[in-house]
Short mmCIF file of C-alpha atoms in Angstrom, two decimals:
data_model
loop_
_atom_site.label_atom_id
_atom_site.label_comp_id
_atom_site.label_asym_id
_atom_site.label_seq_id
_atom_site.Cartn_x
_atom_site.Cartn_y
_atom_site.Cartn_z
CA UNK A 1 22.99 -62.93 33.98
CA UNK A 2 23.23 -59.13 34.20
CA UNK A 3 19.83 -57.65 35.24
CA UNK A 4 20.35 -54.60 33.00
CA UNK A 5 20.71 -56.92 30.00
CA UNK A 6 17.52 -58.80 30.95
CA UNK A 7 15.62 -55.52 31.29
CA UNK A 8 16.79 -54.41 27.83
CA UNK A 9 15.69 -57.73 26.31
CA UNK A 10 12.26 -57.50 27.95
CA UNK A 11 11.79 -53.96 26.66
CA UNK A 12 12.75 -55.03 23.14
CA UNK A 13 10.31 -57.97 23.34
CA UNK A 14 7.53 -55.63 24.52
CA UNK A 15 8.20 -53.25 21.61
CA UNK A 16 8.09 -56.15 19.13
CA UNK A 17 4.77 -57.43 20.55
CA UNK A 18 3.19 -53.96 20.53
CA UNK A 19 4.41 -53.28 16.98
CA UNK A 20 3.04 -56.62 15.78
CA UNK A 21 -0.34 -55.91 17.45
CA UNK A 22 -0.61 -52.39 16.02
CA UNK A 23 0.32 -53.65 12.55
CA UNK A 24 -2.29 -56.40 12.51
CA UNK A 25 -5.07 -54.20 13.96
CA UNK A 26 -4.32 -51.49 11.38
CA UNK A 27 -4.10 -54.07 8.60
CA UNK A 28 -7.44 -55.57 9.67
CA UNK A 29 -9.09 -52.13 9.54
CA UNK A 30 -7.63 -51.49 6.08
CA UNK A 31 -8.89 -54.85 4.84
CA UNK A 32 -12.35 -54.13 6.26
CA UNK A 33 -12.40 -50.69 4.59
CA UNK A 34 -11.27 -52.23 1.29
CA UNK A 35 -13.93 -54.92 1.59
CA UNK A 36 -16.62 -52.30 2.23
CA UNK A 37 -15.39 -50.26 -0.73
CA UNK A 38 -15.44 -53.39 -2.93
CA UNK A 39 -19.00 -54.14 -1.82
CA UNK A 40 -19.94 -50.54 -2.57
CA UNK A 41 -18.43 -50.81 -6.05
CA UNK A 42 -20.33 -54.03 -6.75
CA UNK A 43 -23.60 -52.45 -5.60
CA UNK A 44 -23.02 -49.57 -7.99
CA UNK A 45 -22.33 -51.93 -10.89
CA UNK A 46 -25.56 -53.79 -10.15
CA UNK A 47 -27.68 -50.65 -10.54
CA UNK A 48 -27.61 -49.27 -7.00
CA UNK A 49 -28.80 -45.79 -6.04
CA UNK A 50 -27.50 -42.56 -7.52
CA UNK A 51 -27.88 -40.78 -4.20
CA UNK A 52 -27.93 -41.88 -0.55
CA UNK A 53 -29.72 -39.54 1.86
CA UNK A 54 -29.05 -39.93 5.58
CA UNK A 55 -32.17 -38.78 7.43
CA UNK A 56 -35.83 -38.63 6.40
CA UNK A 57 -36.98 -35.51 8.19
CA UNK A 58 -38.30 -32.47 6.33
CA UNK A 59 -35.06 -31.99 4.39
CA UNK A 60 -34.23 -35.60 3.58
CA UNK A 61 -37.77 -36.45 2.45
CA UNK A 62 -38.18 -33.29 0.36
CA UNK A 63 -34.77 -33.75 -1.30
CA UNK A 64 -35.52 -37.41 -2.04
CA UNK A 65 -38.72 -36.41 -3.82
CA UNK A 66 -37.03 -33.62 -5.79
CA UNK A 67 -34.12 -35.80 -6.96
CA UNK A 68 -36.38 -38.76 -7.77
CA UNK A 69 -38.62 -36.51 -9.89
CA UNK A 70 -35.49 -35.72 -11.90
CA UNK A 71 -34.97 -39.44 -12.53
CA UNK A 72 -32.39 -40.20 -9.83
CA UNK A 73 -32.49 -43.45 -7.86
CA UNK A 74 -32.54 -42.46 -4.20
CA UNK A 75 -31.91 -44.54 -1.08
CA UNK A 76 -33.06 -42.80 2.12
CA UNK A 77 -31.93 -44.23 5.47
CA UNK A 78 -33.82 -42.99 8.53
CA UNK A 79 -33.08 -43.99 12.13
CA UNK A 80 -36.73 -44.02 13.25
CA UNK A 81 -39.67 -44.20 10.85
CA UNK A 82 -42.25 -43.54 13.54
CA UNK A 83 -43.98 -40.15 13.57
CA UNK A 84 -41.53 -37.68 15.15
CA UNK A 85 -42.51 -35.81 18.30
CA UNK A 86 -40.80 -32.44 18.05
CA UNK A 87 -41.25 -28.96 19.43
CA UNK A 88 -39.38 -27.21 16.61
CA UNK A 89 -40.42 -27.04 12.97
CA UNK A 90 -44.09 -26.33 13.65
CA UNK A 91 -44.39 -23.10 11.68
CA UNK A 92 -43.80 -22.55 7.98
CA UNK A 93 -43.39 -18.98 6.80
CA UNK A 94 -45.12 -17.79 3.59
CA UNK A 95 -41.77 -18.05 1.80
CA UNK A 96 -41.48 -21.66 2.91
CA UNK A 97 -44.88 -22.43 1.38
CA UNK A 98 -43.65 -20.94 -1.87
CA UNK A 99 -40.58 -23.20 -1.84
CA UNK A 100 -42.74 -26.21 -0.98
CA UNK A 101 -44.97 -25.40 -3.94
CA UNK A 102 -42.03 -25.09 -6.31
CA UNK A 103 -40.86 -28.53 -5.20
CA UNK A 104 -44.33 -29.96 -5.92
CA UNK A 105 -44.95 -30.78 -2.27
CA UNK A 106 -47.63 -28.23 -1.34
CA UNK A 107 -50.21 -30.98 -0.81
CA UNK A 108 -48.15 -32.28 2.14
CA UNK A 109 -49.67 -29.47 4.20
CA UNK A 110 -53.11 -30.98 3.58
CA UNK A 111 -54.60 -33.60 5.86
CA UNK A 112 -52.46 -32.60 8.86
CA UNK A 113 -54.94 -30.11 10.39
CA UNK A 114 -52.58 -27.24 9.59
CA UNK A 115 -53.71 -23.77 10.71
CA UNK A 116 -53.37 -20.59 8.65
CA UNK A 117 -51.04 -17.84 9.90
CA UNK A 118 -51.22 -14.22 8.80
CA UNK A 119 -48.64 -12.64 11.11
CA UNK A 120 -47.58 -12.10 14.71
CA UNK A 121 -49.23 -10.61 17.79
CA UNK A 122 -46.60 -8.98 19.99
CA UNK A 123 -46.96 -8.21 23.70
CA UNK A 124 -44.74 -6.07 25.97
CA UNK A 125 -45.42 -4.48 29.36
CA UNK A 126 -49.21 -4.57 29.03
CA UNK A 127 -49.24 -3.28 25.45
CA UNK A 128 -49.81 -5.26 22.28
CA UNK A 129 -49.50 -4.83 18.54
CA UNK A 130 -50.21 -6.91 15.43
CA UNK A 131 -47.80 -7.22 12.49
CA UNK A 132 -49.12 -8.99 9.39
CA UNK A 133 -47.31 -10.53 6.45
CA UNK A 134 -47.42 -7.95 3.65
CA UNK A 135 -48.81 -8.44 0.16
CA UNK A 136 -45.74 -7.74 -1.96
CA UNK A 137 -45.96 -7.36 -5.73
CA UNK A 138 -42.26 -8.15 -6.11
CA UNK A 139 -42.79 -11.54 -4.45
CA UNK A 140 -46.27 -12.52 -5.65
CA UNK A 141 -47.45 -15.27 -3.35
CA UNK A 142 -50.35 -15.49 -0.97
CA UNK A 143 -48.99 -14.00 2.29
CA UNK A 144 -49.84 -16.64 4.86
CA UNK A 145 -47.88 -19.28 6.71
CA UNK A 146 -48.98 -22.51 8.37
CA UNK A 147 -48.86 -23.89 11.92
CA UNK A 148 -48.92 -27.68 12.31
CA UNK A 149 -47.71 -30.72 14.23
CA UNK A 150 -44.20 -31.30 12.86
CA UNK A 151 -44.50 -35.10 13.02
CA UNK A 152 -47.67 -35.15 10.90
CA UNK A 153 -46.03 -33.00 8.25
CA UNK A 154 -42.88 -35.16 8.19
CA UNK A 155 -44.98 -38.32 7.73
CA UNK A 156 -46.79 -36.75 4.76
CA UNK A 157 -43.44 -35.85 3.17
CA UNK A 158 -42.19 -39.41 3.69
CA UNK A 159 -45.34 -40.83 2.10
CA UNK A 160 -44.98 -38.47 -0.84
CA UNK A 161 -41.32 -39.37 -1.40
CA UNK A 162 -41.84 -43.14 -1.03
CA UNK A 163 -44.74 -43.03 -3.52
CA UNK A 164 -42.15 -42.67 -6.29
CA UNK A 165 -40.82 -46.01 -7.58
CA UNK A 166 -37.19 -44.84 -7.61
CA UNK A 167 -37.16 -43.92 -3.90
CA UNK A 168 -36.23 -46.58 -1.35
CA UNK A 169 -37.05 -45.46 2.18
CA UNK A 170 -35.45 -47.72 4.80
CA UNK A 171 -35.21 -47.70 8.58
CA UNK A 172 -31.63 -48.02 9.77
CA UNK A 173 -28.91 -46.33 11.80
CA UNK A 174 -25.98 -45.00 9.80
CA UNK A 175 -22.72 -45.76 11.62
CA UNK A 176 -20.10 -44.29 9.33
CA UNK A 177 -19.19 -43.11 5.86
CA UNK A 178 -17.29 -45.31 3.41
CA UNK A 179 -14.31 -43.35 2.11
CA UNK A 180 -11.54 -43.79 -0.44
CA UNK A 181 -8.85 -41.11 -0.52
CA UNK A 182 -11.13 -38.50 1.09
CA UNK A 183 -13.95 -39.27 -1.34
CA UNK A 184 -17.17 -40.59 0.22
CA UNK A 185 -18.46 -43.66 -1.59
CA UNK A 186 -21.39 -44.64 0.62
CA UNK A 187 -22.37 -45.54 4.17
CA UNK A 188 -22.33 -48.45 6.61
CA UNK A 189 -25.51 -48.81 8.63
CA UNK A 190 -27.39 -51.18 10.89
CA UNK A 191 -30.75 -52.10 9.39
CA UNK A 192 -34.02 -52.73 11.25
CA UNK A 193 -33.03 -56.40 11.72
CA UNK A 194 -29.85 -55.37 13.54
CA UNK A 195 -27.55 -56.44 10.70
CA UNK A 196 -24.64 -54.22 9.69
CA UNK A 197 -24.69 -53.60 5.97
CA UNK A 198 -23.61 -51.06 3.37
CA UNK A 199 -25.06 -48.86 0.68
CA UNK A 200 -23.08 -47.07 -2.00
CA UNK A 201 -23.80 -44.25 -4.42
CA UNK A 202 -21.87 -41.61 -6.37
CA UNK A 203 -23.30 -38.97 -4.02
CA UNK A 204 -24.19 -39.06 -0.32
CA UNK A 205 -26.26 -36.34 1.36
CA UNK A 206 -26.06 -35.98 5.14
CA UNK A 207 -29.33 -34.49 6.33
CA UNK A 208 -29.64 -35.92 9.84
CA UNK A 209 -30.38 -32.82 11.89
CA UNK A 210 -28.80 -30.67 14.57
CA UNK A 211 -27.39 -33.64 16.50
CA UNK A 212 -25.60 -35.05 13.45
CA UNK A 213 -22.67 -37.32 14.28
CA UNK A 214 -21.44 -37.43 10.69
CA UNK A 215 -21.03 -33.64 10.43
CA UNK A 216 -17.95 -33.63 12.64
CA UNK A 217 -15.92 -35.60 10.11
CA UNK A 218 -17.05 -33.43 7.18
CA UNK A 219 -17.27 -29.78 8.19
CA UNK A 220 -15.26 -27.39 10.33
CA UNK A 221 -18.26 -25.58 11.80
CA UNK A 222 -19.23 -26.04 15.44
CA UNK A 223 -22.73 -25.54 16.82
CA UNK A 224 -23.09 -23.00 19.62
CA UNK A 225 -25.86 -23.54 22.17
CA UNK A 226 -27.45 -20.12 22.71
CA UNK A 227 -30.42 -20.96 24.95
CA UNK A 228 -32.94 -23.62 25.96
CA UNK A 229 -36.48 -23.82 24.58
CA UNK A 230 -39.06 -25.34 26.93
CA UNK A 231 -42.51 -26.22 25.66
CA UNK A 232 -45.68 -28.26 26.01
CA UNK A 233 -49.14 -28.49 24.41
CA UNK A 234 -52.42 -27.19 25.82
CA UNK A 235 -55.10 -29.42 24.32
CA UNK A 236 -58.77 -28.88 23.53
CA UNK A 237 -58.50 -25.12 23.37
CA UNK A 238 -58.30 -22.38 20.77
CA UNK A 239 -56.65 -18.97 20.79
CA UNK A 240 -58.71 -15.83 20.30
CA UNK A 241 -56.66 -15.10 17.17
CA UNK A 242 -55.51 -18.55 16.00
CA UNK A 243 -53.96 -17.09 12.83
CA UNK A 244 -51.33 -15.17 14.79
CA UNK A 245 -48.09 -16.28 16.41
CA UNK A 246 -48.33 -14.79 19.92
CA UNK A 247 -44.91 -13.48 21.00
CA UNK A 248 -44.59 -12.22 24.58
CA UNK A 249 -41.53 -10.12 25.41
CA UNK A 250 -41.03 -11.53 28.91
CA UNK A 251 -38.09 -12.06 31.27
CA UNK A 252 -35.48 -13.41 30.93
CA UNK A 253 -36.25 -13.76 27.21
CA UNK A 254 -39.58 -14.48 25.47
CA UNK A 255 -42.60 -16.77 25.50
CA UNK A 256 -44.68 -17.97 22.54
CA UNK A 257 -48.11 -19.43 21.87
CA UNK A 258 -49.49 -20.63 18.53
CA UNK A 259 -52.25 -22.90 17.23
CA UNK A 260 -50.67 -26.10 15.81
CA UNK A 261 -54.02 -27.82 15.15
CA UNK A 262 -57.71 -26.99 15.44
CA UNK A 263 -57.61 -28.04 19.12
CA UNK A 264 -53.93 -27.85 20.20
CA UNK A 265 -51.94 -24.78 21.26
CA UNK A 266 -48.16 -24.90 21.54
CA UNK A 267 -46.86 -23.01 24.58
CA UNK A 268 -43.15 -22.43 24.95
CA UNK A 269 -40.64 -20.08 26.51
CA UNK A 270 -36.89 -19.61 26.59
CA UNK A 271 -34.35 -19.82 29.41
CA UNK A 272 -30.71 -18.79 29.08
CA UNK A 273 -29.11 -20.66 31.98
CA UNK A 274 -27.82 -24.22 31.77
CA UNK A 275 -29.09 -24.83 35.31
CA UNK A 276 -32.69 -25.59 34.39
CA UNK A 277 -35.38 -26.60 36.87
CA UNK A 278 -35.99 -30.36 36.84
CA UNK A 279 -38.93 -31.62 34.80
CA UNK A 280 -39.14 -35.01 36.52
CA UNK A 281 -39.67 -33.75 40.06
CA UNK A 282 -42.11 -30.97 39.12
CA UNK A 283 -39.71 -28.04 39.58
CA UNK A 284 -40.14 -26.91 35.97
CA UNK A 285 -43.95 -26.88 36.16
CA UNK A 286 -43.78 -24.85 39.38
CA UNK A 287 -41.28 -22.45 37.79
CA UNK A 288 -43.58 -21.88 34.82
CA UNK A 289 -46.61 -21.24 37.04
CA UNK A 290 -44.77 -18.86 39.38
CA UNK A 291 -42.30 -17.07 37.07
CA UNK A 292 -43.41 -17.28 33.43
CA UNK A 293 -47.24 -17.44 33.56
CA UNK A 294 -47.63 -14.13 35.48
CA UNK A 295 -45.92 -12.38 32.56
CA UNK A 296 -48.36 -13.85 30.02
CA UNK A 297 -51.28 -11.49 29.23
CA UNK A 298 -54.36 -12.34 31.28
CA UNK A 299 -56.42 -13.11 28.16
CA UNK A 300 -53.90 -15.87 27.24
CA UNK A 301 -52.94 -17.10 30.69
CA UNK A 302 -55.68 -19.70 31.11
CA UNK A 303 -54.67 -21.41 27.86
CA UNK A 304 -50.98 -21.10 28.75
CA UNK A 305 -51.53 -22.89 32.07
CA UNK A 306 -54.03 -25.49 30.82
CA UNK A 307 -51.38 -27.88 29.54
CA UNK A 308 -49.51 -27.79 32.86
CA UNK A 309 -52.67 -28.40 34.90
CA UNK A 310 -53.47 -31.41 32.70
CA UNK A 311 -49.98 -32.88 32.96
CA UNK A 312 -48.86 -32.22 29.39
CA UNK A 313 -45.36 -33.54 28.74
CA UNK A 314 -42.75 -30.78 29.00
CA UNK A 315 -40.02 -30.93 26.37
CA UNK A 316 -36.65 -29.17 26.48
CA UNK A 317 -34.53 -28.58 23.40
CA UNK A 318 -31.40 -26.56 22.75
CA UNK A 319 -31.45 -23.48 20.56
CA UNK A 320 -28.30 -23.45 18.45
CA UNK A 321 -26.61 -21.38 15.83
CA UNK A 322 -23.96 -22.51 13.38
CA UNK A 323 -22.62 -20.86 10.23
CA UNK A 324 -22.54 -22.90 7.03
CA UNK A 325 -19.29 -24.30 5.65
CA UNK A 326 -18.68 -26.60 2.69
CA UNK A 327 -17.56 -30.17 3.29
CA UNK A 328 -13.84 -30.92 3.34
CA UNK A 329 -14.46 -34.17 1.44
CA UNK A 330 -15.80 -34.97 -2.00
CA UNK A 331 -18.75 -37.15 -2.88
CA UNK A 332 -20.82 -35.81 0.01
CA UNK A 333 -23.15 -32.88 0.72
CA UNK A 334 -24.39 -31.70 4.12
CA UNK A 335 -27.82 -30.03 4.38
CA UNK A 336 -30.37 -28.80 6.90
CA UNK A 337 -29.54 -28.30 10.58
CA UNK A 338 -26.46 -30.47 10.10
CA UNK A 339 -25.23 -27.71 7.74
CA UNK A 340 -26.55 -24.38 9.02
CA UNK A 341 -28.54 -23.20 12.06
CA UNK A 342 -29.82 -19.91 13.36
CA UNK A 343 -31.83 -19.01 16.47
CA UNK A 344 -35.38 -20.35 15.97
CA UNK A 345 -37.24 -17.26 17.21
CA UNK A 346 -38.30 -16.15 13.70
CA UNK A 347 -39.22 -19.72 12.74
CA UNK A 348 -37.64 -19.59 9.29
CA UNK A 349 -35.40 -22.67 9.36
CA UNK A 350 -37.69 -24.75 7.12
CA UNK A 351 -37.89 -21.93 4.60
CA UNK A 352 -34.10 -21.79 4.31
CA UNK A 353 -33.90 -25.59 4.10
CA UNK A 354 -36.51 -25.86 1.33
CA UNK A 355 -34.82 -23.00 -0.51
CA UNK A 356 -31.50 -24.88 -0.29
CA UNK A 357 -33.14 -28.04 -1.66
CA UNK A 358 -34.68 -26.13 -4.55
CA UNK A 359 -31.34 -24.54 -5.48
CA UNK A 360 -29.37 -27.77 -5.10
CA UNK A 361 -31.80 -29.96 -7.07
CA UNK A 362 -31.77 -27.50 -9.96
CA UNK A 363 -27.97 -27.33 -9.99
CA UNK A 364 -27.63 -31.12 -9.92
CA UNK A 365 -30.28 -31.77 -12.57
CA UNK A 366 -28.05 -31.18 -15.65
CA UNK A 367 -25.28 -33.46 -14.34
CA UNK A 368 -25.27 -36.81 -16.08
CA UNK A 369 -22.70 -38.35 -13.75
CA UNK A 370 -22.94 -37.59 -10.04
CA UNK A 371 -19.76 -39.62 -9.60
CA UNK A 372 -17.70 -36.83 -11.15
CA UNK A 373 -16.41 -35.35 -7.88
CA UNK A 374 -15.00 -32.24 -9.55
CA UNK A 375 -18.30 -31.38 -11.23
CA UNK A 376 -20.23 -31.89 -7.99
CA UNK A 377 -17.66 -29.75 -6.14
CA UNK A 378 -18.23 -26.91 -8.61
CA UNK A 379 -21.99 -27.29 -8.12
CA UNK A 380 -21.51 -27.00 -4.36
CA UNK A 381 -19.47 -23.83 -4.74
CA UNK A 382 -22.27 -22.32 -6.84
CA UNK A 383 -24.85 -23.54 -4.33
CA UNK A 384 -22.97 -21.91 -1.46
CA UNK A 385 -23.03 -18.53 -3.24
CA UNK A 386 -26.60 -18.74 -4.58
CA UNK A 387 -28.10 -19.55 -1.18
CA UNK A 388 -26.55 -16.52 0.51
CA UNK A 389 -29.23 -13.87 -0.20
CA UNK A 390 -31.87 -16.02 1.51
CA UNK A 391 -29.86 -17.81 4.19
CA UNK A 392 -27.75 -14.83 5.27
CA UNK A 393 -30.78 -12.54 5.55
CA UNK A 394 -32.69 -15.04 7.68
CA UNK A 395 -29.66 -16.06 9.78
CA UNK A 396 -28.71 -12.47 10.57
CA UNK A 397 -32.29 -11.43 11.31
CA UNK A 398 -32.96 -14.45 13.52
CA UNK A 399 -29.79 -14.15 15.58
CA UNK A 400 -30.09 -10.35 15.93
CA UNK A 401 -33.79 -10.37 16.83
CA UNK A 402 -33.16 -12.99 19.50
CA UNK A 403 -30.46 -10.84 21.12
CA UNK A 404 -32.82 -7.87 21.13
CA UNK A 405 -35.56 -9.92 22.84
CA UNK A 406 -33.38 -10.78 25.86
CA UNK A 407 -34.50 -8.70 28.83
CA UNK A 408 -31.91 -6.59 30.63
CA UNK A 409 -31.55 -4.01 33.37
CA UNK A 410 -29.02 -2.24 31.13
CA UNK A 411 -30.68 0.98 29.96
CA UNK A 412 -29.13 0.86 26.48
CA UNK A 413 -30.17 -2.76 25.88
CA UNK A 414 -33.70 -2.15 27.15
CA UNK A 415 -33.98 0.91 24.90
CA UNK A 416 -33.18 -1.27 21.90
CA UNK A 417 -35.75 -3.83 23.03
CA UNK A 418 -38.40 -1.13 23.39
CA UNK A 419 -37.34 0.40 20.09
CA UNK A 420 -37.95 -2.90 18.31
CA UNK A 421 -41.46 -3.14 19.80
CA UNK A 422 -42.22 0.46 18.82
CA UNK A 423 -40.93 -0.15 15.30
CA UNK A 424 -43.22 -3.14 14.77
CA UNK A 425 -46.10 -1.15 16.30
CA UNK A 426 -45.63 1.85 14.01
CA UNK A 427 -47.36 0.22 11.03
CA UNK A 428 -46.91 1.20 7.40
CA UNK A 429 -43.63 0.65 5.58
CA UNK A 430 -41.67 -0.06 8.75
CA UNK A 431 -43.83 -2.97 9.90
CA UNK A 432 -44.48 -4.42 6.43
CA UNK A 433 -40.81 -4.08 5.46
CA UNK A 434 -39.55 -5.85 8.55
CA UNK A 435 -42.15 -8.62 8.20
CA UNK A 436 -41.25 -9.04 4.51
CA UNK A 437 -37.69 -9.92 5.54
CA UNK A 438 -38.99 -13.20 6.95
CA UNK A 439 -40.28 -14.23 3.54
CA UNK A 440 -37.53 -13.36 1.11
CA UNK A 441 -33.88 -12.53 0.40
CA UNK A 442 -33.50 -8.80 1.09
CA UNK A 443 -30.05 -8.20 2.62
CA UNK A 444 -29.99 -4.44 1.93
CA UNK A 445 -33.48 -4.05 3.37
CA UNK A 446 -32.30 -5.93 6.46
CA UNK A 447 -29.50 -3.41 7.03
CA UNK A 448 -31.88 -0.52 6.48
CA UNK A 449 -34.38 -1.72 9.09
CA UNK A 450 -31.73 -2.62 11.66
CA UNK A 451 -30.15 0.82 11.18
CA UNK A 452 -33.49 2.64 11.57
CA UNK A 453 -34.40 0.60 14.68
CA UNK A 454 -31.06 1.58 16.23
CA UNK A 455 -31.54 5.26 15.34
CA UNK A 456 -35.09 5.37 16.67
CA UNK A 457 -33.94 3.66 19.89
CA UNK A 458 -31.19 6.28 20.26
CA UNK A 459 -33.79 8.99 19.69
CA UNK A 460 -35.88 7.50 22.48
CA UNK A 461 -32.87 7.49 24.82
CA UNK A 462 -32.03 11.14 24.07
CA UNK A 463 -35.57 12.46 24.52
CA UNK A 464 -36.87 14.84 25.73
CA UNK A 465 -33.42 16.45 25.50
CA UNK A 466 -29.86 15.09 25.48
CA UNK A 467 -27.86 14.96 28.70
CA UNK A 468 -24.31 13.61 29.16
CA UNK A 469 -25.72 10.38 30.63
CA UNK A 470 -28.24 9.95 27.83
CA UNK A 471 -25.55 10.59 25.21
CA UNK A 472 -23.39 7.95 26.92
CA UNK A 473 -26.20 5.40 26.82
CA UNK A 474 -26.83 6.26 23.16
CA UNK A 475 -23.20 5.62 22.26
CA UNK A 476 -23.34 2.34 24.14
CA UNK A 477 -26.50 1.36 22.24
CA UNK A 478 -24.74 2.06 18.95
CA UNK A 479 -21.82 -0.05 20.11
CA UNK A 480 -24.19 -2.86 21.10
CA UNK A 481 -25.81 -2.74 17.67
CA UNK A 482 -22.47 -3.11 15.94
CA UNK A 483 -21.36 -5.93 18.26
CA UNK A 484 -24.64 -7.67 17.54
CA UNK A 485 -24.39 -7.33 13.77
CA UNK A 486 -20.71 -7.49 12.80
CA UNK A 487 -19.98 -11.09 13.97
CA UNK A 488 -22.96 -12.38 11.96
CA UNK A 489 -21.81 -10.49 8.87
CA UNK A 490 -18.34 -11.97 9.17
CA UNK A 491 -19.78 -15.46 9.59
CA UNK A 492 -22.10 -15.09 6.59
CA UNK A 493 -19.64 -13.36 4.25
CA UNK A 494 -20.67 -9.77 3.68
CA UNK A 495 -19.54 -9.70 0.03
CA UNK A 496 -21.67 -12.65 -1.05
CA UNK A 497 -24.54 -11.55 1.16
CA UNK A 498 -24.76 -8.00 -0.22
CA UNK A 499 -24.06 -8.79 -3.87
CA UNK A 500 -26.94 -7.22 -5.89
CA UNK A 501 -26.28 -9.76 -8.65
CA UNK A 502 -26.73 -12.72 -6.32
CA UNK A 503 -29.92 -11.31 -4.80
CA UNK A 504 -31.40 -10.49 -8.22
CA UNK A 505 -30.51 -13.95 -9.57
CA UNK A 506 -32.09 -15.61 -6.55
CA UNK A 507 -35.35 -13.63 -6.79
CA UNK A 508 -35.64 -14.25 -10.52
CA UNK A 509 -35.05 -17.99 -10.25
CA UNK A 510 -36.71 -18.95 -6.98
CA UNK A 511 -39.23 -16.30 -5.88
CA UNK A 512 -41.55 -15.85 -8.88
CA UNK A 513 -44.48 -18.21 -8.36
CA UNK A 514 -47.74 -17.83 -6.49
CA UNK A 515 -48.76 -20.31 -3.84
CA UNK A 516 -52.33 -21.35 -4.38
#
């Protein structure tokens, strides 16, 4: 028999076997998807939930409570119901307290040993200044924030949500979304017994944080790692001014200290390089003692080092930023850090999240049928526009302020850094106006303050009289300011951000109550 003929026959046989295998594997997956969809449909017919929420952190728990108060049946699936141990989310701005109050959750800050905050204490090169939250008649709420252990606060929110009879809070790991023709119908998850099961609802909300695995199949946005936050707790001590967030303009970036309970002080700092000292072999502790601690003011240094001397666990987390984009699929909403992130230096992420929940819950409330994908899609478009005055202001401020805080040998960059410190030290309208940005949607005010900081920094560079070199550095500073601001404006959408109508509508609807 001709060998060429045999080879052809073998190749044809191999193609037939592979085709048969691919067909049956694909068919099996389709049958499984159909079965899951059928199960989801049956659950819905039998009075299943109206909404599934993936994640029971601050956002998932608060949203569950808000939707349940409106009469929705809510199924919350959380990977780990134990008290979280986090370094982020330990400070709530005054505006966040207002949003929490409007959601009816203000009592969740009670019983967690939360500490009152009235502003920031800023240190640079041996000098210090204090900037307090202003009392603003246009935004009438008591101007104080709260420091706390994030895990304690999350547990209180979970308790509050699960106290409602129409909220089912379950421990489980969501594996995937159930889809039919690009419409999400529910989720598959592994419950606490290790069994794979399903849950279906007309609407699914993905609120599972910055490490969300589900986001990748829903949104086009990608998270950018900007830096690394390293922190630990110094226990059994109290700051001289426990009501202030202590911000030290150090090198290479910044360090922070704040009172998260009556006896615990959070100490953290930022590094920009991926090549971090090892925590396990003691390199990180040595680095902190030799490189970071000497830059901490002497009056704070003992407290800053106390946690290291006592072997406090050092945590490392990534600082990320990510612009918000709407989901490509229907029947699903993405919220929280899975949806939008900014640099955490101004600690306003929870305020934006609670604001988003307030807007979304009010937009969904009139809808009788959450299964109407077109109606929900229109709601999401409105939500995306309405959130802009708050989210874009905070996102732009956070990302810009972080870039200013980075130390540099570049004269233009350092002039901007010094100019920011001087601006916050000047008092009056400048300080109160800049601090007010943290608590409310003021896009035009944001541009004003950033412009004035740039101008005053240029003035500092040109003094006592302009020279060709000083003029050159001033032009470079102006260029740096534009490079810092323009990309954020493009990402946020300058038209929606600066719309006076949107800002006025937001303030009227969401910023008019007093926190008691």
